[in-house]
Every structure is written in C-alpha cells, then in structure tokens.
Coordinates of C-alpha atoms and ligand atoms in Angstrom, one line a residue:
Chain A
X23 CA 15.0 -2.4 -18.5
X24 CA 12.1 -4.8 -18.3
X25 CA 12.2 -7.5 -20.6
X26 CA 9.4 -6.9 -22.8
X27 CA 7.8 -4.7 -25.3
X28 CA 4.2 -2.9 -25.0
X29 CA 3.2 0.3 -25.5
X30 CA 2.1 3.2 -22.9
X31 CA -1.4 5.4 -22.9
X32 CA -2.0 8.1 -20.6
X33 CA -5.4 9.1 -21.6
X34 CA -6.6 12.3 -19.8
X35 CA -10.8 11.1 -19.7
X36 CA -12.5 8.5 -18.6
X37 CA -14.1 7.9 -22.1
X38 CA -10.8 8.0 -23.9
X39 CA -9.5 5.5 -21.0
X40 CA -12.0 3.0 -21.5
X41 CA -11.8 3.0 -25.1
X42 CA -8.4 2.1 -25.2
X43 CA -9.0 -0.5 -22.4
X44 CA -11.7 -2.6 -24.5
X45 CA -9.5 -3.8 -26.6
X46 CA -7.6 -7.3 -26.1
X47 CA -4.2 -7.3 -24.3
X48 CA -4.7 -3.9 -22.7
X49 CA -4.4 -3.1 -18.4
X50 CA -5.2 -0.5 -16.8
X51 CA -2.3 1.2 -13.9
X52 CA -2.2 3.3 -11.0
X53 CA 0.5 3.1 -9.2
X54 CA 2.2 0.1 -10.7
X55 CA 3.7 -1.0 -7.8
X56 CA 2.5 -4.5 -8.6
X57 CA 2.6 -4.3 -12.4
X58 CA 6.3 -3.5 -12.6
X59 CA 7.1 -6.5 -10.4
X60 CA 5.0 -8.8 -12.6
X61 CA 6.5 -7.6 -16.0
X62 CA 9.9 -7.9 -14.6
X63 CA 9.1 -11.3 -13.9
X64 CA 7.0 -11.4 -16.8
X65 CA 3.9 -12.8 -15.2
X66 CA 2.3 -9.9 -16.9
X67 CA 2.3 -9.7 -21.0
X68 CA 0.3 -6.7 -21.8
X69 CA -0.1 -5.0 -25.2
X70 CA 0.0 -1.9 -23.3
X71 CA -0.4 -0.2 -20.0
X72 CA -3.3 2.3 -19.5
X73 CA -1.8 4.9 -17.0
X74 CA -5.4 6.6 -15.5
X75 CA -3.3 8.7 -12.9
X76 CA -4.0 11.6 -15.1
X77 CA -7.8 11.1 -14.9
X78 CA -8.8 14.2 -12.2
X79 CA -12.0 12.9 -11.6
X80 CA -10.7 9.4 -10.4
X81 CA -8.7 11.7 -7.7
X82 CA -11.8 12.4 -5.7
X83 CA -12.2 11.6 -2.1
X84 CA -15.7 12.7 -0.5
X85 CA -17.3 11.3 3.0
X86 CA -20.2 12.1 4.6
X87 CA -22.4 10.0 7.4
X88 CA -25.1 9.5 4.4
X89 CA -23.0 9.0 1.6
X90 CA -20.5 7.1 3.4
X91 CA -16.9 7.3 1.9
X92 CA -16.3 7.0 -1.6
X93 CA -12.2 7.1 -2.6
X94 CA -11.4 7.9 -6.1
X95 CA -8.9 4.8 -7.7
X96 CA -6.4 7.0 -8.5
X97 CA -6.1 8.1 -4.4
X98 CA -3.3 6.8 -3.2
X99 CA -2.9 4.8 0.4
X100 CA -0.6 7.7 2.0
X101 CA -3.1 10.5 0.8
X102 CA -5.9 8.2 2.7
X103 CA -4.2 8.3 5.8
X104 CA -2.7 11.5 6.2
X105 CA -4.2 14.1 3.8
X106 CA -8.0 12.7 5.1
X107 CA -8.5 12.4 9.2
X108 CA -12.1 11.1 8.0
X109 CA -10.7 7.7 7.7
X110 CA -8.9 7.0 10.6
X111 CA -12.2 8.9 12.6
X112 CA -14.8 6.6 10.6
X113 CA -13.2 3.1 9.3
X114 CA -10.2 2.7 12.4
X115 CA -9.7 -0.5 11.0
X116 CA -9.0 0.1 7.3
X117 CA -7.0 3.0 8.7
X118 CA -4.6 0.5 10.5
X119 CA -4.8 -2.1 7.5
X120 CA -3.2 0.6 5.0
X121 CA -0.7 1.7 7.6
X122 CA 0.9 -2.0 7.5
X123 CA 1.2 -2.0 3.3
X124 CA 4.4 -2.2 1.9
X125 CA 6.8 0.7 3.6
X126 CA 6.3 4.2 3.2
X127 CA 7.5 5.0 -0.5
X128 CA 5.2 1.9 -1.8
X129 CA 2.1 3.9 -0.2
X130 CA 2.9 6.9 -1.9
X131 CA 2.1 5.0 -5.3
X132 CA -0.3 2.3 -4.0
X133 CA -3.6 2.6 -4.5
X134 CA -6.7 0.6 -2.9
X135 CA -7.8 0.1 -6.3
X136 CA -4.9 -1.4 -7.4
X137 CA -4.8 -3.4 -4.1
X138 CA -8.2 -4.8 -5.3
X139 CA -7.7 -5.0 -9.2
X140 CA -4.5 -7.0 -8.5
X141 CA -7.0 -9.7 -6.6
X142 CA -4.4 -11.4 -4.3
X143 CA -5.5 -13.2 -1.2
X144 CA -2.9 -11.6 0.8
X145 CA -4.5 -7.8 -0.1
X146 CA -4.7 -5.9 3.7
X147 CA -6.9 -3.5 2.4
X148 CA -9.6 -5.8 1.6
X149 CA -10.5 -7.4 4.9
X150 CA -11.4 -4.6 6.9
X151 CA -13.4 -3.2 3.4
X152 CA -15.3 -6.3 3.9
X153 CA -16.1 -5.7 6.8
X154 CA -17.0 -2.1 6.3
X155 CA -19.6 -3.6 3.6
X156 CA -17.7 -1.7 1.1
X157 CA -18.8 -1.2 -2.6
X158 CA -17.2 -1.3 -6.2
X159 CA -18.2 1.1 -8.7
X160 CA -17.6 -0.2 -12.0
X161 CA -16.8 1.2 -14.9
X162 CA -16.8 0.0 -19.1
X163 CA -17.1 1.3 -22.5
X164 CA -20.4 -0.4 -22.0
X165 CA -21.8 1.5 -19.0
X166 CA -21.8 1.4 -15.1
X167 CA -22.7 -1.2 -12.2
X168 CA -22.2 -1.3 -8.7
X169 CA -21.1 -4.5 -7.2
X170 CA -20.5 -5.3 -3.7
X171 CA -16.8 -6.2 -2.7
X172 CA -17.8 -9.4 -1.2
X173 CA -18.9 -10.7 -4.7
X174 CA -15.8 -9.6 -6.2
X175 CA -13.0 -12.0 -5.8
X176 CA -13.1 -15.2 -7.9
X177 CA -9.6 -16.7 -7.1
X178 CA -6.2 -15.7 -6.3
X179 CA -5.1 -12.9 -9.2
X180 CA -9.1 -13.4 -10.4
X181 CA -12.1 -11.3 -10.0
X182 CA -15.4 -10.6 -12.3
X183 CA -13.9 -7.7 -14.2
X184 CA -14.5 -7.9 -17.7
X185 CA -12.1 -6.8 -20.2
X186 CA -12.3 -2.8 -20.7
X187 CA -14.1 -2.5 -17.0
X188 CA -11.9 -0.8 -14.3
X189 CA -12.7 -0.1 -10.7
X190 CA -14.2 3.8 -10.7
X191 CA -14.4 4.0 -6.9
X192 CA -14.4 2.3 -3.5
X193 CA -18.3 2.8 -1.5
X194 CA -17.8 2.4 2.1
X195 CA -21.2 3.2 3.7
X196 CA -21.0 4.8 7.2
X197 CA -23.0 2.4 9.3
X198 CA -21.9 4.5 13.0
X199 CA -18.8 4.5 15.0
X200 CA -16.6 1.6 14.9
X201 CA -13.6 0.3 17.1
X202 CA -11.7 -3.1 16.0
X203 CA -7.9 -4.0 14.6
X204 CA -6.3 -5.6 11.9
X205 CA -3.8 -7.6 13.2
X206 CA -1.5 -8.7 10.4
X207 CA 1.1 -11.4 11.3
X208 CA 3.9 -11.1 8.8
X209 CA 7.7 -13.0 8.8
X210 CA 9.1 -9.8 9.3
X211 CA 8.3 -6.0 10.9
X212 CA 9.2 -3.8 8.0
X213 CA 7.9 -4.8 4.3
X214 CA 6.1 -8.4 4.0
X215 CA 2.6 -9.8 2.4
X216 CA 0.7 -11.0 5.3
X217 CA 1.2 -14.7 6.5
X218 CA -2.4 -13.7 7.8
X219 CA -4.4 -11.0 8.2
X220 CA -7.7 -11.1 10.8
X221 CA -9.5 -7.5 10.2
X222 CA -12.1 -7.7 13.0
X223 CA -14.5 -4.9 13.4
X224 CA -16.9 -3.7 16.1
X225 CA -19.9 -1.2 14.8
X226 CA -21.4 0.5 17.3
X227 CA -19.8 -0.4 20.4
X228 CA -21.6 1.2 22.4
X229 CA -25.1 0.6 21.0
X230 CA -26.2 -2.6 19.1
X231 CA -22.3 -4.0 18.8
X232 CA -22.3 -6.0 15.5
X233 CA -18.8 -7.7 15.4
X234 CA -17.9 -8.8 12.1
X235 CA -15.0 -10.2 10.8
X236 CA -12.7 -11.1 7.5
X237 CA -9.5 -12.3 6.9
X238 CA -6.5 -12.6 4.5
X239 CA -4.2 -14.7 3.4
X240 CA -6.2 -18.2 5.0
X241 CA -8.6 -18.8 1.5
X242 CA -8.0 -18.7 -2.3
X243 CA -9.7 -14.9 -1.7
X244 CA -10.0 -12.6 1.3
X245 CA -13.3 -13.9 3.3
X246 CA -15.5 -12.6 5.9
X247 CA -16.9 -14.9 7.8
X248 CA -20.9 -14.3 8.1
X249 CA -21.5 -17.6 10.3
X250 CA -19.1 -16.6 12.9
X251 CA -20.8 -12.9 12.9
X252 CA -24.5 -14.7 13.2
X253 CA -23.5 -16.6 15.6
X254 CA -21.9 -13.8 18.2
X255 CA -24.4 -12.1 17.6
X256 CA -26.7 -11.0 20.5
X257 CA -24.7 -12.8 22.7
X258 CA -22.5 -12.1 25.9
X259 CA -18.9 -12.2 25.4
X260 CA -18.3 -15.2 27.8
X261 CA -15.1 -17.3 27.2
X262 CA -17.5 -20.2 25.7
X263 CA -18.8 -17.9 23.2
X264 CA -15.9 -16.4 22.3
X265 CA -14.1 -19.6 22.1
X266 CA -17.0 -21.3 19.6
X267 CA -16.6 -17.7 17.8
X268 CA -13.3 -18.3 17.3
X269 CA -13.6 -22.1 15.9
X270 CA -16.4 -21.6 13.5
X271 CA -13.8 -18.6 12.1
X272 CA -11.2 -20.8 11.7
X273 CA -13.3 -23.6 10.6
X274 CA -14.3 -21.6 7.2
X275 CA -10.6 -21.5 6.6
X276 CA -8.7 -23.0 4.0
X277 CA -5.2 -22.0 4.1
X278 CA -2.1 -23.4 2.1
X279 CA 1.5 -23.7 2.9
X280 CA 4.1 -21.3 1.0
X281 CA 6.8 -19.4 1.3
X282 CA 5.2 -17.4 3.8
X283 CA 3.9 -20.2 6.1
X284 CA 2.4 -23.4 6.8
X285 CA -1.1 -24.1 6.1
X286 CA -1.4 -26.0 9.4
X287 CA 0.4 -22.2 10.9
X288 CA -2.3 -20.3 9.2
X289 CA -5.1 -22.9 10.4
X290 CA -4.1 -22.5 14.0
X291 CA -3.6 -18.5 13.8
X292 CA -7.2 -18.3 12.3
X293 CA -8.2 -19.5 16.1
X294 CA -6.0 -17.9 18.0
X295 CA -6.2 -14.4 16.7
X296 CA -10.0 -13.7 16.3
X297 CA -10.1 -14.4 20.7
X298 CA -6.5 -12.4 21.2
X299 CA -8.1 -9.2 19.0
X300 CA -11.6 -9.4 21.1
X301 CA -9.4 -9.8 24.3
X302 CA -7.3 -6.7 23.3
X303 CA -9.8 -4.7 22.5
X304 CA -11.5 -5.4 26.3
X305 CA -14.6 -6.6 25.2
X306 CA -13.9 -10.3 27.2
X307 CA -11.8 -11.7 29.9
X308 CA -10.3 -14.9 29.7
X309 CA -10.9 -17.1 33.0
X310 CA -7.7 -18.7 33.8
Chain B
X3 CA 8.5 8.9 -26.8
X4 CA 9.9 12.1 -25.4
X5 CA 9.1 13.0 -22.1
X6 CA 9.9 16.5 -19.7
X7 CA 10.6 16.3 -16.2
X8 CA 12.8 18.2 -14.3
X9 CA 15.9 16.4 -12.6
X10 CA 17.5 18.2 -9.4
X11 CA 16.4 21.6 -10.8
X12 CA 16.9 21.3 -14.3
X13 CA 14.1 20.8 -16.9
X14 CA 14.7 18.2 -19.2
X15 CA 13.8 16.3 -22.4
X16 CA 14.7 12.3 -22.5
X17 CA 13.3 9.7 -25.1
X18 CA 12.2 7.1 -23.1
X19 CA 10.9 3.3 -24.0
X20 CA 7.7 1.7 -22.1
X21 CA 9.7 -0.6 -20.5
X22 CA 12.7 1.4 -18.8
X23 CA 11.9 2.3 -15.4
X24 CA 12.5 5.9 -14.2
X25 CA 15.7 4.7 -12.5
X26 CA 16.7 3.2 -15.8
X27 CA 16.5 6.4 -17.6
X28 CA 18.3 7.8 -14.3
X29 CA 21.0 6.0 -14.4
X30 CA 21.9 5.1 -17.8
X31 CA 20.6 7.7 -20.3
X32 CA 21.2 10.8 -17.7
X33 CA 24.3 9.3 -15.9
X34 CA 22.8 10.3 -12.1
X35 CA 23.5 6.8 -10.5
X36 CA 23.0 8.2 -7.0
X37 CA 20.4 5.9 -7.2
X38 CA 21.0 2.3 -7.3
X39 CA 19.4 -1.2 -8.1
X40 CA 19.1 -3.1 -5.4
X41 CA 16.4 -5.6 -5.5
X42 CA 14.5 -4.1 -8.6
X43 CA 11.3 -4.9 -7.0
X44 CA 10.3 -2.2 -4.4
X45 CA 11.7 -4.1 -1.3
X46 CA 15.2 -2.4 -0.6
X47 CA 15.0 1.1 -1.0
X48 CA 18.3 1.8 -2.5
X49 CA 16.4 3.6 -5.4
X50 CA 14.7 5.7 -3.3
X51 CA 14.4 9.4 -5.2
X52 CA 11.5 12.2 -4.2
X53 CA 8.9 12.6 -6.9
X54 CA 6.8 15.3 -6.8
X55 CA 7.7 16.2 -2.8
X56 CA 7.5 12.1 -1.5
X57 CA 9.8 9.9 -1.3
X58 CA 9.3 6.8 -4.0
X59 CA 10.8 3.4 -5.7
X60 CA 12.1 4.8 -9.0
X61 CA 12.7 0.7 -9.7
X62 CA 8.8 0.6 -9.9
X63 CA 7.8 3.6 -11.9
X64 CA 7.7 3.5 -16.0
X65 CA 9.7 6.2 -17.7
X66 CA 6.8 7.5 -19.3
X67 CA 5.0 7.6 -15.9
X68 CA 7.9 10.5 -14.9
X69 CA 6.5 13.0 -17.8
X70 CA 5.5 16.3 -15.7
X71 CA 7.4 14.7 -12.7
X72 CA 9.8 17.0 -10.2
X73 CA 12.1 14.8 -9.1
X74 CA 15.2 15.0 -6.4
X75 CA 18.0 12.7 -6.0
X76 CA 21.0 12.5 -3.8
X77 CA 22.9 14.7 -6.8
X78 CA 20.4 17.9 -5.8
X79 CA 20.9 17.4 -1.7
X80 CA 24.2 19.4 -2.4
X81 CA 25.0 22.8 -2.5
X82 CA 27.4 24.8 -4.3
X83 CA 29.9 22.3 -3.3
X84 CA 28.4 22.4 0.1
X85 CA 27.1 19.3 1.7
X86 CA 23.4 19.1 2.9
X87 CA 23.0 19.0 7.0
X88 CA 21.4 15.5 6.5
X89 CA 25.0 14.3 4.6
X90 CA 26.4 15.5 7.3
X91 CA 25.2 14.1 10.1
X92 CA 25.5 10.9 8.3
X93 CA 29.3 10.8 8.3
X94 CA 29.7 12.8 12.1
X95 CA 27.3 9.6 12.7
X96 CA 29.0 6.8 10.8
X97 CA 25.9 6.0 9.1
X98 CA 27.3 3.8 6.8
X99 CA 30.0 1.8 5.6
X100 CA 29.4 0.4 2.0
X101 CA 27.1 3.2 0.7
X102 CA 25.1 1.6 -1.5
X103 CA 22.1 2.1 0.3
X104 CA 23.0 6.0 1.3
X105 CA 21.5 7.5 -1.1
X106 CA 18.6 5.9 0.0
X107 CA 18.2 6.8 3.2
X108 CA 19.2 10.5 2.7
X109 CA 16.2 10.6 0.4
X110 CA 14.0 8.8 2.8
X111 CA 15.8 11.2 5.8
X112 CA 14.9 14.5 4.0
X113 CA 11.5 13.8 3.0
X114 CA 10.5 12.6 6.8
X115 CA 12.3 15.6 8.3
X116 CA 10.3 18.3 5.8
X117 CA 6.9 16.3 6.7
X118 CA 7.8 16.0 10.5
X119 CA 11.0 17.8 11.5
X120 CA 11.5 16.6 15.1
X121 CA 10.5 12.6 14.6
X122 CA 10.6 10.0 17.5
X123 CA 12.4 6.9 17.5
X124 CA 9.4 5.3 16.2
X125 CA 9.0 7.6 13.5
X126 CA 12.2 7.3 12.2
X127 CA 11.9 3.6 12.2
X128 CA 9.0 3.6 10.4
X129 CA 9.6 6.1 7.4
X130 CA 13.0 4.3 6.6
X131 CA 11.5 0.7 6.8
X132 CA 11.5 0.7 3.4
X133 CA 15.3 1.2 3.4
X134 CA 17.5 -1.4 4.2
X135 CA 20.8 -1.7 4.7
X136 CA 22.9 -4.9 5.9
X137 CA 26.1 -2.7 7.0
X138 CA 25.4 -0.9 10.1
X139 CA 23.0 -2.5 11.7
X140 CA 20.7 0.8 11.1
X141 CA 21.6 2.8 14.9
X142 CA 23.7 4.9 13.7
X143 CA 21.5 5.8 11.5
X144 CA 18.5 6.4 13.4
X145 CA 21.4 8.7 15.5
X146 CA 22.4 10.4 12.5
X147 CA 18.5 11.3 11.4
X148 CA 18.2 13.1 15.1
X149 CA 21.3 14.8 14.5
X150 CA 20.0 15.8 10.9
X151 CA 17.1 16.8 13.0
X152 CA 18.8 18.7 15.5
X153 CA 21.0 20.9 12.9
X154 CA 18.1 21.7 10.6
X155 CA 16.4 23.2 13.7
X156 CA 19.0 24.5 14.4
X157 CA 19.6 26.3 11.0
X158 CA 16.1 27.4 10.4
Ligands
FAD22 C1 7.7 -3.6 -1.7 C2 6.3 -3.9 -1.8 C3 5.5 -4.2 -0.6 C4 4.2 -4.5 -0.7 N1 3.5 -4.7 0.5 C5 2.2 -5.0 0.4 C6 1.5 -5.3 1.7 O1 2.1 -5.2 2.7 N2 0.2 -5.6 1.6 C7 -0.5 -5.6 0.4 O2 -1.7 -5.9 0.4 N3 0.2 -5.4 -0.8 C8 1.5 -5.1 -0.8 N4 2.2 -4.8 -2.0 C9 1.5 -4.9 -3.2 C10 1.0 -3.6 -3.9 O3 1.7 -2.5 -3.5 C11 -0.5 -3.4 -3.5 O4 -1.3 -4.4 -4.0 C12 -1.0 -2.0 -4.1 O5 -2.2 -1.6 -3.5 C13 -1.2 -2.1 -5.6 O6 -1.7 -0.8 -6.0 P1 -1.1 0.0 -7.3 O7 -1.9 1.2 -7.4 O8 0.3 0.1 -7.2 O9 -1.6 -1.0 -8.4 P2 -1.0 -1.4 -9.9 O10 0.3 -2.1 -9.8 O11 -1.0 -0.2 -10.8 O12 -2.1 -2.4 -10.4 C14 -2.4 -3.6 -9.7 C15 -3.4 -4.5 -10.4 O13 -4.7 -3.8 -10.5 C16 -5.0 -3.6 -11.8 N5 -5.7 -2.3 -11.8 C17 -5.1 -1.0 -11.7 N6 -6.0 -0.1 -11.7 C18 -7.2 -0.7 -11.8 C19 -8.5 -0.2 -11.8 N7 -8.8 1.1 -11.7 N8 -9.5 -1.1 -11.9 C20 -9.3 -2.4 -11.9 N9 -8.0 -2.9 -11.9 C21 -7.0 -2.1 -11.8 C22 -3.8 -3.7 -12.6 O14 -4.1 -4.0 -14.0 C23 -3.0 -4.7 -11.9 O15 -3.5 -6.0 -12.2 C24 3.5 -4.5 -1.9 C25 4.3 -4.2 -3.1 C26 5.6 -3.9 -3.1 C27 6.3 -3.6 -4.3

C-alpha cells in the first residue's frame, strides 16, 4: 500500500488525456516503473496519475531511411529490442543502451518516454539518442511542437515540459549506418543506475566517419559533447588525437560524488573510456 | 473502483484503491501470496508474476493498472495436483533453500523457456538478473533451468 491518496485516469484518447493532464497536480504514466518508487518514497505527491497505456496511437513504432524512427511513448524497451530488428540494424548503440536498463521484467514496463520524462542524469537511453540527433514530439491541450532532445533537459528530475504537455514520440532521423558502444560502468552486473555511461557513436564508418559522443551520469543532465566531435573531426585517429579527444571530453564534465561513486571516479572514467571504446571498436592502436 | 482481470485462469472482480499495488491486491484482498515483497522497489524480483505473457514486478504496477490484465502466478504453474516440470527440476536441483525468492524465479524460468526453450548459460543469467536470491549462490539454479529445459523438450 503506498502511503498516499490520488486518484487514477485511464483515458482511451489523446484529447481526453491531455485534458485531464492540464490541470494542476496531475502526471502522466507509462510503465510506472519510476512513479511507483517515487510515491513509495513519496518524492512524488500527485493528485492523480494519467495511465496513457491505453492510448493505441501512442503504441506505434514506424522506421524508414527518410523518416527515420519514430517510437510511440507507450512502446516499451523490450518490444524495441526484440519485437523490432530495425533498431538494433539502424541505432546499434541505443540498441545496447536499452539492453543494460534495469533487468528483464523492468523492460517489459519501461518505456523510453518515461526514461526521458523522468529527466535523471543517470537515463541510458538518452546518450546514445543524443547522439542519434534524436527528436521530441510534444504534445498539449494547447497544440504540438517538436523540440530537439539536446534542448530538453534542464536539471536532474527537470526538463521544459509544461504542465498538461507529454512526450508524443521519440524522432530518430536515419543519418546511414552506424557502429559504436555504450559502455555503462555500474557497481554491479545485474540491476544498477549507471556510475557512468559513455554512448559513443560512429556514423558512416565507412564513408565520412562522424564520431560523436554523449554521456551519463558525469553532469546535472546527460551531455554530448560537440567540442570533442569538432575537434576529431577530419582527423586521423593517432594516439595524440585521440588522447586530446579524450581530455576535452572529460574536460566538459562535471561529475559529483554519491552513492554510486566519486566525482574524482567519474572525472577520471570520462578520460579513460571515450580512448578504451575507440580502441575497442579498432578504429586506433595505442603505441606502447 | 472495480476492476476485472483474470488470476491463474479465473476471471475476477476486486475493488481496488489507487494506491495498492497489484501485488497488494494479490496478496491481501485475493490471498495468492506466492508472490512476495521483497524490496518493494523493482530490484529483487521476489514479486515476479507474468502479465499478459511477460514476466513483470507486480510491486511496481497500480491495481488499477491490472484491469483487462491475464496474469499467472506460481498458484497457476500447478496441475491438478501435479507439479510443473520447472517445480520440479528445481527441487531434483536443490534450487533453493529459504524459498522466498522461488516463486520468483519459477516465473522468470517459465517465461524465458516459452520465449527461448533451449537458453545458454548466458541467457539464463541474464533473464533472471532481475531475481535474486542470497541462499544458493544461484548454480543450482541456472542447473535446474537446463534441467527445466531439458524435460520440457522432452515432454513436447
Ligand atoms: C529495478 C529498476 C532498475 C532500473 N534500472 C535502470 C537503468 O539501468 N537505467 C535507467 O536509465 N533507468 C533505470 N530504471 C528507471 C526506470 O525504469 C526508467 O527510467 C524507465 O525508462 C521509466 O519508464 P516508465 O515507462 O516506467 O516511466 P514512468 O515511471 O511511468 O514515468 C517516469 C517519469 O516520466 C513521466 N512521464 C511518463 N510518461 C510521460 C510522457 N508521455 N511524457 C512526459 N513525461 C512522461 C512520469 O510522470 C514520470 O515523471 C530502473 C528502475 C527500476 C525500478
């Protein structure tokens, strides 16, 4: 029994949804794998809970090389990676991000959305989204917007949703093949938050070879790091590049100690894992 | 509010609050407690149940999130008195000792083995990761899920 009275919706539309939504005191839930926690612990005091699992057309999945993907909220993380091969095919690294989430039963209820809405530094979907150049689709009482997921996050727990405005559906544009990893360093193997996660992704390998890279768990919201990305740019891999990648990467860090780690940890794992990711994936030699 | 779901076979009707989780109404207003509270937060497993054909944390789903649900428990593994292959190969096994978190693990067992009915090592590993258990030390459990393996093959 949680310790806490509010009310439940389960509206069938999106209108009736949002209407509910605008007013004060009302959240919206998928697959409440965070929300329960929080109003256990009551860090969450809602009026009432808008369940939009019944909503069908927040179920949708579609990709295509000109639309790109485009995932539904309500689509949870298992039925991304094993009801659609199109993900692990097109976005490898978001494919292997999801993987590490919670254990199996939490992905059957997780959602990205949620993953996003719920705005914590430590969310694994979100680094390699960043560096996918994914896009939100927004959606209020009061109409519709399209923001991209870079300008999302305003703090740990924060982002620019208003109240009433929910997350519609997750744009990943297809920008070509990609290879990379998300290498997510956690206290233990089985079920932890990421002490840090380094999402580092290669489009077009082959061809023009844009590396790009974000991270979790180092900054008071995930961050890609566009400085580190100009700078590689163009550029043969050489251990003196790669090294300078790596320090201007960890350089637009700022990690803090918790539970989870120290902040000097974090600090030093921001250097060491952007090099250990490019040497893994072959693309550099280190000279010893 | 009143809600329908059906429970091991049976359809039923329970009046459910907002705040009681599905294991809540589970446990105290239908009296299965094959599930149990562990943590109460997602991280043990010990309330694992199968809702609508996958294997969940009833600790983190609302009552009222359950309306419409099909929904298995360690109470419907059994047959007319007979004991499911998966039961079974967990005591040949001796996968457990205290038997909290059984239940648990039969659940997460069952719905690996109808998704992928001759797992590796690996696999096993990872589709009970979200069980834990501080008895056994988990090999005789990974043995008993290939033995479940084996006689389901077997049977089929
Ligand atoms: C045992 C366990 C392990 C976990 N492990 C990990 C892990 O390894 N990595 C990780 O990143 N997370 C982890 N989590 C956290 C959680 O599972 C994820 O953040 C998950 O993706 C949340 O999705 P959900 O659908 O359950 O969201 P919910 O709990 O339903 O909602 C989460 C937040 O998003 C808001 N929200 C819901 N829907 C929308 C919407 N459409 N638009 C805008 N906001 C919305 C809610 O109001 C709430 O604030 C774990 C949780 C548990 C319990």
């Amino acid at each position: 029994m949680i310790p806490l009275d509010f009310s439940y919706f389960r509206p069938t539309t999106l209108e009736e949804a949002l209407d509910i939504l605008s007013e004060e005191g009302m959240i919206p839930i998928l697959g409440s794998t965070d929300v329960v926690v929080k109003l256990r612990a009551r860090r969450l005091k809602p009026k009432g809970v808008v369940d939009l699992k019944a909503i069908e057309e927040l179920h949708s999945f579609s990709f295509s090389k000109e639309e790109g993907m485009v995932i539904g909220a309500a689509v949870t993380m298992n039925e991304l990676i094993e009801d659609h091969p199109e993900v692990k095919e097109n976005y490898p690294v978001f494919y292997q991000a999801i993987k590490k989430v919670g254990a199996y039963q939490t992905r059957n209820r997780a959602t990205v959305a949620g993953n996003i809405g719920n705005s914590s530094p430590a969310a694994d979907s979100v680094p390699p989204l960043l560096t996918y150049n994914a896009k939100l689709k927004l959606v209020s009482k009061e109409g519709e917007r399209t923001v991209e997921l870079k300008d999302f996050f305003t703090g740990p727990g924060k982002n620019i949703l208003k109240q009433g405005e929910i997350i519609h559906s997750i744009i990943v544009p297809y920008e070509g093949p990609s290879i990379g990893m998300y290498y997510k360093l956690s206290r233990i193997k089985a079920v932890d938050l990421s002490t840090i996660g380094v999402a580092l992704t290669v489009i077009d390998p082959d061809g023009k070879r844009d590396i790009r890279i974000a991270l979790a768990s180092v900054a008071p919201t995930p961050i890609r790091v566009f400085e580190a990305e100009d700078f590689i740019r163009g550029k043969e891999l050489t251990p003196e590049v790669v090294d300078e990648f790596a320090k201007i990467v960890q350089k637009n860090t700022s990690p803090i100690t918790d539970t989870r780690g120290t902040k000097e940890y974090r600090y030093e794992m921001a250097y060491v894992l952007p090099k250990k990711i490019l040497r893994e994936l072959g693309l550099y030699e280190e000279v010893s | 509010m009143v809600i329908k779901f059906t429970i091991n076979g049976d359809e039923m009707e329970v009046d459910v609050k907002p705040n009681e989780t599905l294991l809540d109404v589970l446990r105290n207003k239908l009296f299965i407690t094959g599930p149990k509270e562990g943590c109460g937060n997602g991280e043990c497993g010990a309330c694992t149940v199968i809702y609508n054909g996958k294997p969940v944390n009833s600790c983190l789903i609302l009552a009222p999130e359950a309306d419409g649900a099909e929904i298995l428990t360690v109470e419907g593994l059994t047959k007319d008195g007979k004991l499911h292959p998966i039961q079974e190969a967990f005591i040949e096994e001796n996968a457990f000792q205290c038997g909290f978190c059984t239940p648990g693990f039969l659940m997460s067992t069952k719905a690996l083995l109808e998704r992928n009915p001759n797992p590796s090592r690996e696999e096993i590993v990872e589709a009970l990761s979200g069980n834990l258990c501080r008895c056994t030390g988990y090999d005789t459990i990974i043995r008993a899920v290939k033995k479940a393996a084996e006689k389901m093959g077997a049977r089929s």
